[in-house]
CSV table of C-alpha atoms in Angstrom, one decimal:
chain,number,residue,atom,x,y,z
A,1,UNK,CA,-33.1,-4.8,11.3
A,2,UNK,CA,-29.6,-4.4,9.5
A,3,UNK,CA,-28.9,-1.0,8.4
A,4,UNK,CA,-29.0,-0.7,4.6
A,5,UNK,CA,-27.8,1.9,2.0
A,6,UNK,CA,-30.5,4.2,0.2
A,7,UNK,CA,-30.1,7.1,-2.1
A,8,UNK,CA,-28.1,6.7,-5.5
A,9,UNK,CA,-24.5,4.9,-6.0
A,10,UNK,CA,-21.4,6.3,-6.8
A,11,UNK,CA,-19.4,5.1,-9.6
A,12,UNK,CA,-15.9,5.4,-11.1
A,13,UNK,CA,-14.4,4.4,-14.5
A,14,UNK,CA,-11.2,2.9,-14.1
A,15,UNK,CA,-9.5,3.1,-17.2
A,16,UNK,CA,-6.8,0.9,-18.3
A,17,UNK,CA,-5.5,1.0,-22.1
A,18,UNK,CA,-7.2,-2.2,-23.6
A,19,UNK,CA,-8.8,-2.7,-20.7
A,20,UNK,CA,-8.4,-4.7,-17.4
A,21,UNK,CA,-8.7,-8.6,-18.5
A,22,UNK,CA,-4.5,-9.2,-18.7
A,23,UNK,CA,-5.7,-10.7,-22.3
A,24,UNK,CA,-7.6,-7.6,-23.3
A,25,UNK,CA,-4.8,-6.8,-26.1
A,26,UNK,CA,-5.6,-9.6,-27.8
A,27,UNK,CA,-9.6,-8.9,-27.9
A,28,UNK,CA,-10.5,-8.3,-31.6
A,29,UNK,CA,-11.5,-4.6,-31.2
A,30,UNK,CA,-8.6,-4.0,-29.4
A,31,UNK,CA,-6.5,-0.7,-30.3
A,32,UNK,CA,-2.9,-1.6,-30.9
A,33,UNK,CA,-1.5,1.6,-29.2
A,34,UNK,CA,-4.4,2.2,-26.2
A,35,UNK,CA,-2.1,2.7,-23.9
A,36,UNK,CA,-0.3,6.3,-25.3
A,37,UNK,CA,-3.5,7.0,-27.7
A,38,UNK,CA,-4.7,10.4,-26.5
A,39,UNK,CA,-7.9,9.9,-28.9
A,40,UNK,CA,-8.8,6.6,-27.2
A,41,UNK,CA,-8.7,8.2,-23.2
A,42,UNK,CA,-10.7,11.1,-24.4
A,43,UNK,CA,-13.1,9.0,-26.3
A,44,UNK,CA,-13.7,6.8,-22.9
A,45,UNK,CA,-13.7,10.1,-20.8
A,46,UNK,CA,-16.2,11.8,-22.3
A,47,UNK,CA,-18.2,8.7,-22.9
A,48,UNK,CA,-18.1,8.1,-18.9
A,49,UNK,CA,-19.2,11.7,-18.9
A,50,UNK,CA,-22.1,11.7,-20.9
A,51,UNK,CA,-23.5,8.8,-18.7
A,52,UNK,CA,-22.4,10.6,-15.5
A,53,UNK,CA,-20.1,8.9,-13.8
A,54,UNK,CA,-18.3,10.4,-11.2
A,55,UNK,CA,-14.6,10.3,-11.7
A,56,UNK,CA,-12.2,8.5,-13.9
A,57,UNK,CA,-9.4,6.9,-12.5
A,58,UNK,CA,-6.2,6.2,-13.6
A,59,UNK,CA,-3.7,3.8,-11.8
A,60,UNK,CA,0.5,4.4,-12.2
A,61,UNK,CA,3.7,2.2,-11.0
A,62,UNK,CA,7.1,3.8,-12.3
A,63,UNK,CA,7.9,0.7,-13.6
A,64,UNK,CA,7.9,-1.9,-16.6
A,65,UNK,CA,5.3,-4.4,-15.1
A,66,UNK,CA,7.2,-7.9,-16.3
A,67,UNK,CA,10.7,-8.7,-15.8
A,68,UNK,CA,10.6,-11.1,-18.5
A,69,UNK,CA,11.0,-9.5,-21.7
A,70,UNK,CA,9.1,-12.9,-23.0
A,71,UNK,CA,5.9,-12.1,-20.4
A,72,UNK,CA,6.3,-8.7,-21.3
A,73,UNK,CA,5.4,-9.7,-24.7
A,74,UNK,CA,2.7,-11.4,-23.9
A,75,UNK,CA,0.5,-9.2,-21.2
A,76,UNK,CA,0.5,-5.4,-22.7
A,77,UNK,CA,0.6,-4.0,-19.5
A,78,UNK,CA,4.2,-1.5,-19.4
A,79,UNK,CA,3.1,1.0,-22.1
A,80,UNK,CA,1.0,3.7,-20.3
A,81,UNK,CA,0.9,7.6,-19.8
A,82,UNK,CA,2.5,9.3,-16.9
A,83,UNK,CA,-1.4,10.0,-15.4
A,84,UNK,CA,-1.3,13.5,-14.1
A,85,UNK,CA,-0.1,14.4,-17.5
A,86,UNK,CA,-3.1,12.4,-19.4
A,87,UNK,CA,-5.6,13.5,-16.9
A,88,UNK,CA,-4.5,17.4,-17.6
A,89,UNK,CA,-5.2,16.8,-21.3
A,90,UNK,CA,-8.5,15.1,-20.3
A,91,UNK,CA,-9.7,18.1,-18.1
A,92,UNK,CA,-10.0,20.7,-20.9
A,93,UNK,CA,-11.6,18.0,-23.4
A,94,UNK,CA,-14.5,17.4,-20.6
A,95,UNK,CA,-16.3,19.8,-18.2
A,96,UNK,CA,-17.9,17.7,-14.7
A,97,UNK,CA,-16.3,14.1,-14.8
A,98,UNK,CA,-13.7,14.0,-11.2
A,99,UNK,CA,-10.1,13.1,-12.7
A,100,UNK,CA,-8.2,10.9,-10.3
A,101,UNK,CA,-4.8,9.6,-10.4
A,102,UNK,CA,-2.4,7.7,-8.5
A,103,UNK,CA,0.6,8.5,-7.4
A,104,UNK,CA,3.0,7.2,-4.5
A,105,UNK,CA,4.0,8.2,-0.9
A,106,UNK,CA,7.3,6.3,-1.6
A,107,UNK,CA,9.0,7.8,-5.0
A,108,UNK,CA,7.5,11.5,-4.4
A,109,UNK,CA,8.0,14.5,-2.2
A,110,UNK,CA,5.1,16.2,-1.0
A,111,UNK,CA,5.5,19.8,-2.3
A,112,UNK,CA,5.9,18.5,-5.6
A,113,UNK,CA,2.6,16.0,-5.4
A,114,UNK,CA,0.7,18.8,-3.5
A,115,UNK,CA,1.8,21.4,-6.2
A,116,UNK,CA,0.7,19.2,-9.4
A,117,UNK,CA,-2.4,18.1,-8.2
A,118,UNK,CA,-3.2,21.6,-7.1
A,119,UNK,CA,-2.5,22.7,-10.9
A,120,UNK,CA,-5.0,19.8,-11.6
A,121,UNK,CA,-7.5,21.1,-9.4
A,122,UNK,CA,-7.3,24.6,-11.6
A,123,UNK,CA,-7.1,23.2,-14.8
A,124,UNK,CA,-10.4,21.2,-14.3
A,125,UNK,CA,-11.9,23.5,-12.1
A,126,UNK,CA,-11.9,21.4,-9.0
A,127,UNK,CA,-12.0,17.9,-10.5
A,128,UNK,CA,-9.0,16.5,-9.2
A,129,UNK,CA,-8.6,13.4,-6.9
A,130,UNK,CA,-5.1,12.1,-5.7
A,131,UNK,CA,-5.2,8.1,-5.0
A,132,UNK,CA,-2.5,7.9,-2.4
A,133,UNK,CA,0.0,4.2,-2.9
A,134,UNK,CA,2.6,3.2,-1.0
A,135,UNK,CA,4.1,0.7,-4.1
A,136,UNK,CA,4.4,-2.5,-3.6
A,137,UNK,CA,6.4,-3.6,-6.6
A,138,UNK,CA,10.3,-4.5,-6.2
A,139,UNK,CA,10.4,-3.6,-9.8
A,140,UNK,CA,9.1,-0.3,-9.0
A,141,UNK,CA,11.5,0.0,-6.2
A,142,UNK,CA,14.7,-0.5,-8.3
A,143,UNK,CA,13.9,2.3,-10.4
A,144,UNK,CA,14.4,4.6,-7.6
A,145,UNK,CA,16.4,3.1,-4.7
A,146,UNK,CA,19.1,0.5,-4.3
A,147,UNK,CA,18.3,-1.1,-1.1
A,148,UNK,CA,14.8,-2.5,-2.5
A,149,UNK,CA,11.5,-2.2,-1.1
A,150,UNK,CA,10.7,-0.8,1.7
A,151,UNK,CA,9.3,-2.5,4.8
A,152,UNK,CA,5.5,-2.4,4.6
A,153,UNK,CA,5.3,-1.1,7.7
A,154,UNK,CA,7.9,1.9,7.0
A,155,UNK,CA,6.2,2.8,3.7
A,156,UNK,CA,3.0,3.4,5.6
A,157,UNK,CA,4.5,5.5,8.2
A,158,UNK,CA,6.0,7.9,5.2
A,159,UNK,CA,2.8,7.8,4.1
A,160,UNK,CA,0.9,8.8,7.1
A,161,UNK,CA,3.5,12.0,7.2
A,162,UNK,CA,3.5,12.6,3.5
A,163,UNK,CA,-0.2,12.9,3.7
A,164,UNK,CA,0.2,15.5,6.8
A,165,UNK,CA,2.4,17.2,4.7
A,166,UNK,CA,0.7,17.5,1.4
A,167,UNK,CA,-2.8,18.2,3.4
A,168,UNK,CA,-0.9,21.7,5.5
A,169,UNK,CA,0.4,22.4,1.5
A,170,UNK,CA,-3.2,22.5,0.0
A,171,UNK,CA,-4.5,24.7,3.1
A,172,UNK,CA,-1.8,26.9,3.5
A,173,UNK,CA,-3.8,29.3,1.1
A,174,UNK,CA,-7.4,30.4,1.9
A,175,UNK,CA,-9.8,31.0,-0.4
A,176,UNK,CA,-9.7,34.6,-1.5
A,177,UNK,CA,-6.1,35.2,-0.9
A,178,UNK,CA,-5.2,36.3,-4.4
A,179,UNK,CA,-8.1,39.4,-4.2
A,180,UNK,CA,-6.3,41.4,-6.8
A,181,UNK,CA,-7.7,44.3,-5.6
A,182,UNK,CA,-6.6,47.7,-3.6
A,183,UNK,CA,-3.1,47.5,-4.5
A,184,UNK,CA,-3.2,44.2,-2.8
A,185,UNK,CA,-2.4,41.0,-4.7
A,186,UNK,CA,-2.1,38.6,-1.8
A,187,UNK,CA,-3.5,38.9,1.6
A,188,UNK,CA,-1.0,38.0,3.9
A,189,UNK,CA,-3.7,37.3,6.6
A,190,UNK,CA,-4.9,34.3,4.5
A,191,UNK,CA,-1.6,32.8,3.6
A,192,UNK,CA,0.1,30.5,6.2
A,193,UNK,CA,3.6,29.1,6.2
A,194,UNK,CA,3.6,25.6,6.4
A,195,UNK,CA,6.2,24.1,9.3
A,196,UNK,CA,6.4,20.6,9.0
A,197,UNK,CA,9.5,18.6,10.2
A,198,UNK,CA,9.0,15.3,10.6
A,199,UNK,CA,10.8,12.4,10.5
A,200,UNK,CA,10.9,11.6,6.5
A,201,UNK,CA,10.1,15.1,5.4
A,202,UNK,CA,10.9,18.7,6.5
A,203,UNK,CA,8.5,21.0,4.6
A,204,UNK,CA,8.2,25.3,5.0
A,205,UNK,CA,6.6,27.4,3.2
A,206,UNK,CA,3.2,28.5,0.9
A,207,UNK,CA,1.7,26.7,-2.0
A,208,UNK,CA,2.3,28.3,-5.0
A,209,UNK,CA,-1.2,28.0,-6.3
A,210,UNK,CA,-4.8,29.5,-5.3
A,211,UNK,CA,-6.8,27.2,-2.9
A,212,UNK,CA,-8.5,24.5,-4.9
A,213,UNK,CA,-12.7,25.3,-5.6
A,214,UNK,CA,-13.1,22.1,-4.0
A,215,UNK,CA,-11.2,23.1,-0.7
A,216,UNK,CA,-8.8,20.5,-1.2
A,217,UNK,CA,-8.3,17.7,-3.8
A,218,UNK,CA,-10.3,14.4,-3.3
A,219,UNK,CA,-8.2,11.9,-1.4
A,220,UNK,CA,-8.5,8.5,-2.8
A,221,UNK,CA,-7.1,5.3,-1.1
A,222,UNK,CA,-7.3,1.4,-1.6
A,223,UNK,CA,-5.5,-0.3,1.5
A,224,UNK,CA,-6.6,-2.9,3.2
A,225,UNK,CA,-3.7,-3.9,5.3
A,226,UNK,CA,-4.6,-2.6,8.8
A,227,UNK,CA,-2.2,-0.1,8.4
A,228,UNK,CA,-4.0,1.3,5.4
A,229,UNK,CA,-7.1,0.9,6.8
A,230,UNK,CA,-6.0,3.4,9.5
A,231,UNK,CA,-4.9,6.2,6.4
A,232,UNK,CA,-8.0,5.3,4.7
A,233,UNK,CA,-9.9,6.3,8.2
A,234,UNK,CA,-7.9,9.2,9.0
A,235,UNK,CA,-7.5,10.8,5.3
A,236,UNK,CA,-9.0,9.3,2.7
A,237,UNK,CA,-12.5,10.7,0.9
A,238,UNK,CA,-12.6,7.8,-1.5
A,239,UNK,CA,-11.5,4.3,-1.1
A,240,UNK,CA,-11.2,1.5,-3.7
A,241,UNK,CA,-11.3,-1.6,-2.8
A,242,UNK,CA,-11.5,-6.0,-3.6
A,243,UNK,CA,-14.1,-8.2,-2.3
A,244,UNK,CA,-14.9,-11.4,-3.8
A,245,UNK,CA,-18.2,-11.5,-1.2
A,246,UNK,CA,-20.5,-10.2,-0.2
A,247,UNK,CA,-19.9,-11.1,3.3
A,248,UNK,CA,-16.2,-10.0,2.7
A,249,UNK,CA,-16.8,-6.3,1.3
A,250,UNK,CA,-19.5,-5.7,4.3
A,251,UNK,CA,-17.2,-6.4,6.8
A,252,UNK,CA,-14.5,-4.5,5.1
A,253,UNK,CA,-17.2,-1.4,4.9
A,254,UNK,CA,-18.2,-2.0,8.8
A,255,UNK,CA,-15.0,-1.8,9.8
A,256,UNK,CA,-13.4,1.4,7.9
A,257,UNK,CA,-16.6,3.1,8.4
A,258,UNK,CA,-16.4,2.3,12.6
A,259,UNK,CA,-12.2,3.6,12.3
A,260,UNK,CA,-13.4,6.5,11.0
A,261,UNK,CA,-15.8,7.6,13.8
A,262,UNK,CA,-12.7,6.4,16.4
A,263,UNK,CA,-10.6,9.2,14.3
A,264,UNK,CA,-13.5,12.2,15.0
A,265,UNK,CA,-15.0,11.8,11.1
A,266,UNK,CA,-18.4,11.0,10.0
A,267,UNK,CA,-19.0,8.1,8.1
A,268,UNK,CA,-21.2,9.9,5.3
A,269,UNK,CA,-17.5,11.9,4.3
A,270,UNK,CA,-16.0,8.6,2.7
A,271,UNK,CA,-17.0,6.7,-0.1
A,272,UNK,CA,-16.3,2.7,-0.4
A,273,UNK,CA,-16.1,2.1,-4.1
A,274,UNK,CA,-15.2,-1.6,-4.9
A,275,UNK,CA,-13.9,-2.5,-7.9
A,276,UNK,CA,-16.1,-4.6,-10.5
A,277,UNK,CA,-15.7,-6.3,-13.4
A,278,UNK,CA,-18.6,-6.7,-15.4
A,279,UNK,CA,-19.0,-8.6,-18.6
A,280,UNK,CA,-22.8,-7.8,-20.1
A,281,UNK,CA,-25.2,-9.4,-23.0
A,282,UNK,CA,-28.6,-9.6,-23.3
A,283,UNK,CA,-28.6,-13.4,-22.1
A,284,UNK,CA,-26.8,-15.0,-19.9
A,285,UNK,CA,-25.1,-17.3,-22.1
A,286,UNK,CA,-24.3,-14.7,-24.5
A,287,UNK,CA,-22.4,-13.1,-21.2
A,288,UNK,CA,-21.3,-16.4,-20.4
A,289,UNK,CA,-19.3,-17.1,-24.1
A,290,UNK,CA,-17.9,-13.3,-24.0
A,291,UNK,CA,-16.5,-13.9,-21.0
A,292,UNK,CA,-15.2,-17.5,-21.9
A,293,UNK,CA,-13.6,-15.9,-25.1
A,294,UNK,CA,-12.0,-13.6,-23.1
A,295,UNK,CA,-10.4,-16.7,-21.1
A,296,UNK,CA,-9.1,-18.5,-23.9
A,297,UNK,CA,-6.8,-15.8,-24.9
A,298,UNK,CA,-4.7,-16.5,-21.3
A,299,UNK,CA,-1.3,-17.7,-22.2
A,300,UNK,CA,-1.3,-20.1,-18.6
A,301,UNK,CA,2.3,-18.3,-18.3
A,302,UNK,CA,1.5,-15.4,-18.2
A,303,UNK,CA,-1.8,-15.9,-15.6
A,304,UNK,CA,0.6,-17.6,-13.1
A,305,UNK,CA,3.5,-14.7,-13.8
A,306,UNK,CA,0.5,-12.4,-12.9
A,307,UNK,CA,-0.3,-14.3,-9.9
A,308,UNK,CA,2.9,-14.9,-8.8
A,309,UNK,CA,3.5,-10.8,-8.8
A,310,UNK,CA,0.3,-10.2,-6.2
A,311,UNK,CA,1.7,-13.1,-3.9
A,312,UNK,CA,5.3,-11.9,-4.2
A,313,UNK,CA,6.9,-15.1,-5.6
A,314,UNK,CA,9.2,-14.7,-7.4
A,315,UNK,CA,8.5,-18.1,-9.6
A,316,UNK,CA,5.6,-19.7,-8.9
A,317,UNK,CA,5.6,-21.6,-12.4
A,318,UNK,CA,8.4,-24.2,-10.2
A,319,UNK,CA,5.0,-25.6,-8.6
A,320,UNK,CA,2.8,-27.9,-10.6
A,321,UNK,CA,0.2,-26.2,-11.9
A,322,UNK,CA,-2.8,-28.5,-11.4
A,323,UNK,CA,-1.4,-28.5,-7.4
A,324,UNK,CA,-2.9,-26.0,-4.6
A,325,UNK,CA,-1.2,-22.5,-4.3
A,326,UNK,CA,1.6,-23.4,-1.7
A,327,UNK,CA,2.2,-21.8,1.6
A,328,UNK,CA,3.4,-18.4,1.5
A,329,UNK,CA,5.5,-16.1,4.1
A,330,UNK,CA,4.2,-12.3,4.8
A,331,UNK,CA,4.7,-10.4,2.2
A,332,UNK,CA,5.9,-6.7,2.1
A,333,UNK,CA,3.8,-6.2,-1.1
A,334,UNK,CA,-0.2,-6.0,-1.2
A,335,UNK,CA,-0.6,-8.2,1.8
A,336,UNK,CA,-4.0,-7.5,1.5
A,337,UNK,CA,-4.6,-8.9,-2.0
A,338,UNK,CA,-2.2,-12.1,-1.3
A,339,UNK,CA,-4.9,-12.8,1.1
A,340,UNK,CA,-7.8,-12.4,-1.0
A,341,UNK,CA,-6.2,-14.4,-3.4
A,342,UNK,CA,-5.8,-17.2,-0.7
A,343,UNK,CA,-9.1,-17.0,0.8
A,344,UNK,CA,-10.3,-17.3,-3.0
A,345,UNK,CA,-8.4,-20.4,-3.6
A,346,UNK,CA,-9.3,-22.5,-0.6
A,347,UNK,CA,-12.8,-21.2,-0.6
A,348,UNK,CA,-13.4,-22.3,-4.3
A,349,UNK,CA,-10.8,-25.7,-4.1
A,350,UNK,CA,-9.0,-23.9,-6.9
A,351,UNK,CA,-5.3,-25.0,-7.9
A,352,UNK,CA,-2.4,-22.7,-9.2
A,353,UNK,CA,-3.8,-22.7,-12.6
A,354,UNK,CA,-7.4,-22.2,-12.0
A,355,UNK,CA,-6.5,-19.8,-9.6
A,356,UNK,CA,-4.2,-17.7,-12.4
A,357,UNK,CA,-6.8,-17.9,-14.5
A,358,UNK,CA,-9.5,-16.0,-12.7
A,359,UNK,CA,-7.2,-13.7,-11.1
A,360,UNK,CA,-5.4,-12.6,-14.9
A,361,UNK,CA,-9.2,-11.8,-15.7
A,362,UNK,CA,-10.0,-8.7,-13.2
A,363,UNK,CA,-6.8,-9.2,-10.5
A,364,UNK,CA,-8.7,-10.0,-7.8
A,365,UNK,CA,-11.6,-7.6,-8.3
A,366,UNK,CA,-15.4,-8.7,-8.7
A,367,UNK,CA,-16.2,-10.1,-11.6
A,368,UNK,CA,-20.0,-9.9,-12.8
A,369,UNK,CA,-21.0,-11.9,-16.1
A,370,UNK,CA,-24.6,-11.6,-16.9
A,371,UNK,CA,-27.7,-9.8,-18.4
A,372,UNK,CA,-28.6,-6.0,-17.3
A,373,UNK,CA,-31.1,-7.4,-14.7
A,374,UNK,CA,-28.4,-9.8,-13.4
A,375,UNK,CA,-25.8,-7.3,-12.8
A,376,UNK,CA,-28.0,-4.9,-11.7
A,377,UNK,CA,-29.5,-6.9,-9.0
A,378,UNK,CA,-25.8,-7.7,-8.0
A,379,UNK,CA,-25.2,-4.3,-7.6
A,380,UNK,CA,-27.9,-2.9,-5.8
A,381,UNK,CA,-27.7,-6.1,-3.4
A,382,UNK,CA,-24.3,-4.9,-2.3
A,383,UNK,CA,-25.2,-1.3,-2.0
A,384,UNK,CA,-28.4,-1.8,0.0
A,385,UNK,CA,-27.0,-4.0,2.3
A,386,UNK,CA,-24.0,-1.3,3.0
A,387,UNK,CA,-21.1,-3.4,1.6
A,388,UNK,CA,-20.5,-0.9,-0.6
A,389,UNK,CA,-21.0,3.0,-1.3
A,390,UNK,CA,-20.7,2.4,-4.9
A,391,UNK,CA,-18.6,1.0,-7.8
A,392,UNK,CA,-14.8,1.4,-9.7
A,393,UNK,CA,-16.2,-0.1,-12.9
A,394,UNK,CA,-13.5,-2.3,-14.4
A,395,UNK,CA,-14.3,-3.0,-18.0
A,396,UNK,CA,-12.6,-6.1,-19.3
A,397,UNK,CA,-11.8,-4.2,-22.7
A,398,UNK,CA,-12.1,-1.3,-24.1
A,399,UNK,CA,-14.0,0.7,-25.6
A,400,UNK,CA,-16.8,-2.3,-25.7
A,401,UNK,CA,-17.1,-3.6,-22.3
A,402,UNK,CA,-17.8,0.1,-20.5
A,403,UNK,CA,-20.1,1.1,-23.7
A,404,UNK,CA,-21.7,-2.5,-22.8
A,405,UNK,CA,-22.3,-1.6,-19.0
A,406,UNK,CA,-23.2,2.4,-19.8
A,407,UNK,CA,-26.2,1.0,-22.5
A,408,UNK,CA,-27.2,-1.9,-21.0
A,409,UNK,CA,-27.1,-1.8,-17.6
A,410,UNK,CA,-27.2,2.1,-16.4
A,411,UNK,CA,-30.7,2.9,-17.6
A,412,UNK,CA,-31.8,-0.5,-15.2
A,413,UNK,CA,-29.6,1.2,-12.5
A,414,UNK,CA,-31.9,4.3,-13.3
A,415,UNK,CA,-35.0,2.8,-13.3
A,416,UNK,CA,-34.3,1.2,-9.8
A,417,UNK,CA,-33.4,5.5,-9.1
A,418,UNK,CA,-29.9,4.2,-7.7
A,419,UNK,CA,-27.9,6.4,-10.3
A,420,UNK,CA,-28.4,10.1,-11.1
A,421,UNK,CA,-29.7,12.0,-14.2
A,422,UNK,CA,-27.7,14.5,-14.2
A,423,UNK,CA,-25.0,15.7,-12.1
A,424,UNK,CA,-25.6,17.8,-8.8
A,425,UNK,CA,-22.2,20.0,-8.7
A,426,UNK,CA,-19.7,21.4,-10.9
A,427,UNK,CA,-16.8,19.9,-8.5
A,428,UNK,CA,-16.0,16.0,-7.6
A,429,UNK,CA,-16.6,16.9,-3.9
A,430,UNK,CA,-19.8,18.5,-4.8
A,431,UNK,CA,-21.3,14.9,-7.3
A,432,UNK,CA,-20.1,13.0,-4.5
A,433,UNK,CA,-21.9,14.0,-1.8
A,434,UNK,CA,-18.6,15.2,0.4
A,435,UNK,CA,-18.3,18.3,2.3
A,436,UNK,CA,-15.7,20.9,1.5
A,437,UNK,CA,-12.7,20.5,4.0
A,438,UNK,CA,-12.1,22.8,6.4
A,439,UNK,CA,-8.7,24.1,6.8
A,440,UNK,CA,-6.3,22.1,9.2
A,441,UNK,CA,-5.2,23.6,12.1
């Protein structure tokens, strides 16, 4: 008999200023300035806390996301707060939702990272999660380098290190060290130096922070190259991820799950989250026209500029648009979303436009349009039959879409007793179900 998942599902809130449809802006509830509105990311915090999600989740890139000023116009997607500095104003405005935020291996160094989401960690009380990137955008790179991007394989090899790095930071303080006590402020027995010199980074010295009440921030990843499959195996606690299948995200899960017994861990200590895009009604064809409306707001130049950034073309609009996707070289971007986006096309017959269109409306990520029963079933398929340890909800707007999926669809989640009551801990490690790290060696 196949193995299958029991127990409850995790599940993040990825938020994303008017939401994650590239048309979202345009949606008729849509909040002109959602992307630097403070009142709008603590309204859709604290409405993913009273439902009890786990964590929110928000994404970064250091970097206007269209070179076009024209496409810019058109997709709202470059106006957005720095995230650790959002998610620090969203930790004292909420009390047990996890906090999670990205931030890049490539344009950081790892004191610095370790330090601010250690200050994280205090501010929330161990809530904080660190979603580890390599970037992938050339637009992104020019902001901070003039020799472009870096290799992929290079970027993942910083990363690998910067991890190290950051991980020897976070556990160079034990818990207790600061006692305050006996004329002692710091025990010097549970403070130790880090001495890292590697080849990208040479790092010495202690954390200037308390150890975090979680042990160490949550480590969040989403590669699916091989190469950040092996992080993910190695490092990661959380991973988020894009499967179109179900076949797909079960092998994905089977094989991250099997590298991480190859690197000494057990599988129970990471959490597969893929992302999901759910439009809800109370009938399917209610779902069905949302959704529909939804597409009908796609400028087609902007779909295939979105596109054409995941499949690193630079101008895929010089290809007609009712022909097949042409044949693309490696890329040194996502690789692994240029072939999801592939396998998507030829598995569905689906030409450049089609193609932009489905991608502009969740970027590759599952995309569930139905009643509460539908999308509940969808879900609990997937999680059952261990493609999945949970789900990165990704509400086509906001603040409808995720009040949509939190009213209609979590008390049928509930009922099924695959989502919790209440929450278990105080900490992110503690609500999802992951140990407390012990410290490196």
């Amino acid at each position: 008999m196949t193995p299958r998942n029991s127990g409850q599902m995790k599940l993040g809130a990825f938020l994303m200023a008017g939401g994650h449809h590239i048309a979202a802006w345009r949606h008729p509830d849509a909040i002109a300035d959602a992307g630097v509105n403070i009142d709008h990311f603590i309204e859709l915090t604290r409405m993913a806390e009273a439902a009890k999600f786990d964590m929110v989740f928000v994404e970064d890139a250091a970097a206007i996301r269209e070179r076009d000023p024209n496409l810019a116009s058109q997709a709202a997607r470059s106006t957005m707060f720095e995230p650790l500095s959002l998610l620090a104003a969203l930790a004292v405005n909420t009390s047990h939702i996890g906090l999670v935020a990205t931030a890049s291996t490539t344009y950081n160094e790892p004191y610095g990272l370790a330090r601010a989401f250690a200050s994280l960690d205090q501010l929330s009380g161990g809530r904080s999660g660190w979603n580890l990137v390599t970037s992938a955008s050339e637009l992104e790179a020019e902001n901070f380098v003039s020799s472009g991007l870096r290799p992929h394989a290079q970027r993942y090899e910083r990363a690998e290190e910067f991890a190290g790095a950051a991980v020897a930071l976070w556990d160079s303080v034990d818990e207790g060290a600061y006692r305050l006590s006996d004329g002692v402020y710091a025990d010097p027995d549970k403070l130790h130096p880090v001495d890292h010199n590697g080849k990208h980074f040479t790092v010495s010295g202690i954390l200037d922070s308390p150890r975090s009440p979680q042990g160490r921030p949550v480590m969040v990843q989403a590669g699916a190259s091989d190469a950040g499959k092996n992080l993910a195996a190695r490092t990661a606690d959380v991973v988020f991820t894009a499967a179109q299948t179900i076949e797909e995200a079960q092998a994905y899960y089977s094989d991250l799950k099997s590298r991480m017994v190859a690197f000494g861990r057990q599988t129970d200590d990471l959490k597969i989250l893929p992302g999901v895009s759910p439009i809800v009604a109370n009938s399917e064809s209610e779902a069905r026209a949302k959704y529909e409306a939804l597409q009908d707001l796609i400028p087609d130049e902007v779909g295939v500029a979105l596109l054409a950034s995941y499949l690193s073309i630079k101008d895929l609009s010089q290809y007609p648009l009712d022909g097949p996707l042409p044949d693309m070289p490696p890329t040194d971007g996502i690789q692994s979303r240029q072939q999801l986006i592939i396998d998507q096309a030829r598995r569905e017959n689906l030409n450049i436009r089609q193609s932009a269109r489905k991608f502009a409306g969740a970027r590759g990520h599952w995309q569930l349009i139905g009643t509460p029963k539908q999308i509940a079933d969808e879900l609990e398929e997937r999680f059952r039959a261990k493609a999945a340890d949970g789900f990165n909800i990704m509400a086509p707007y906001f603040p409808g879409a995720l009040k949509d999926f939190i009213e209609l669809v979590m008390p049928e989640l509930r009922r099924r007793g695959l989502f919790r009551e209440e929450y278990e801990g105080k900490t992110l490690r503690e609500n999802l179900g992951i140990r407390i790290p012990e410290r490196a060696a």
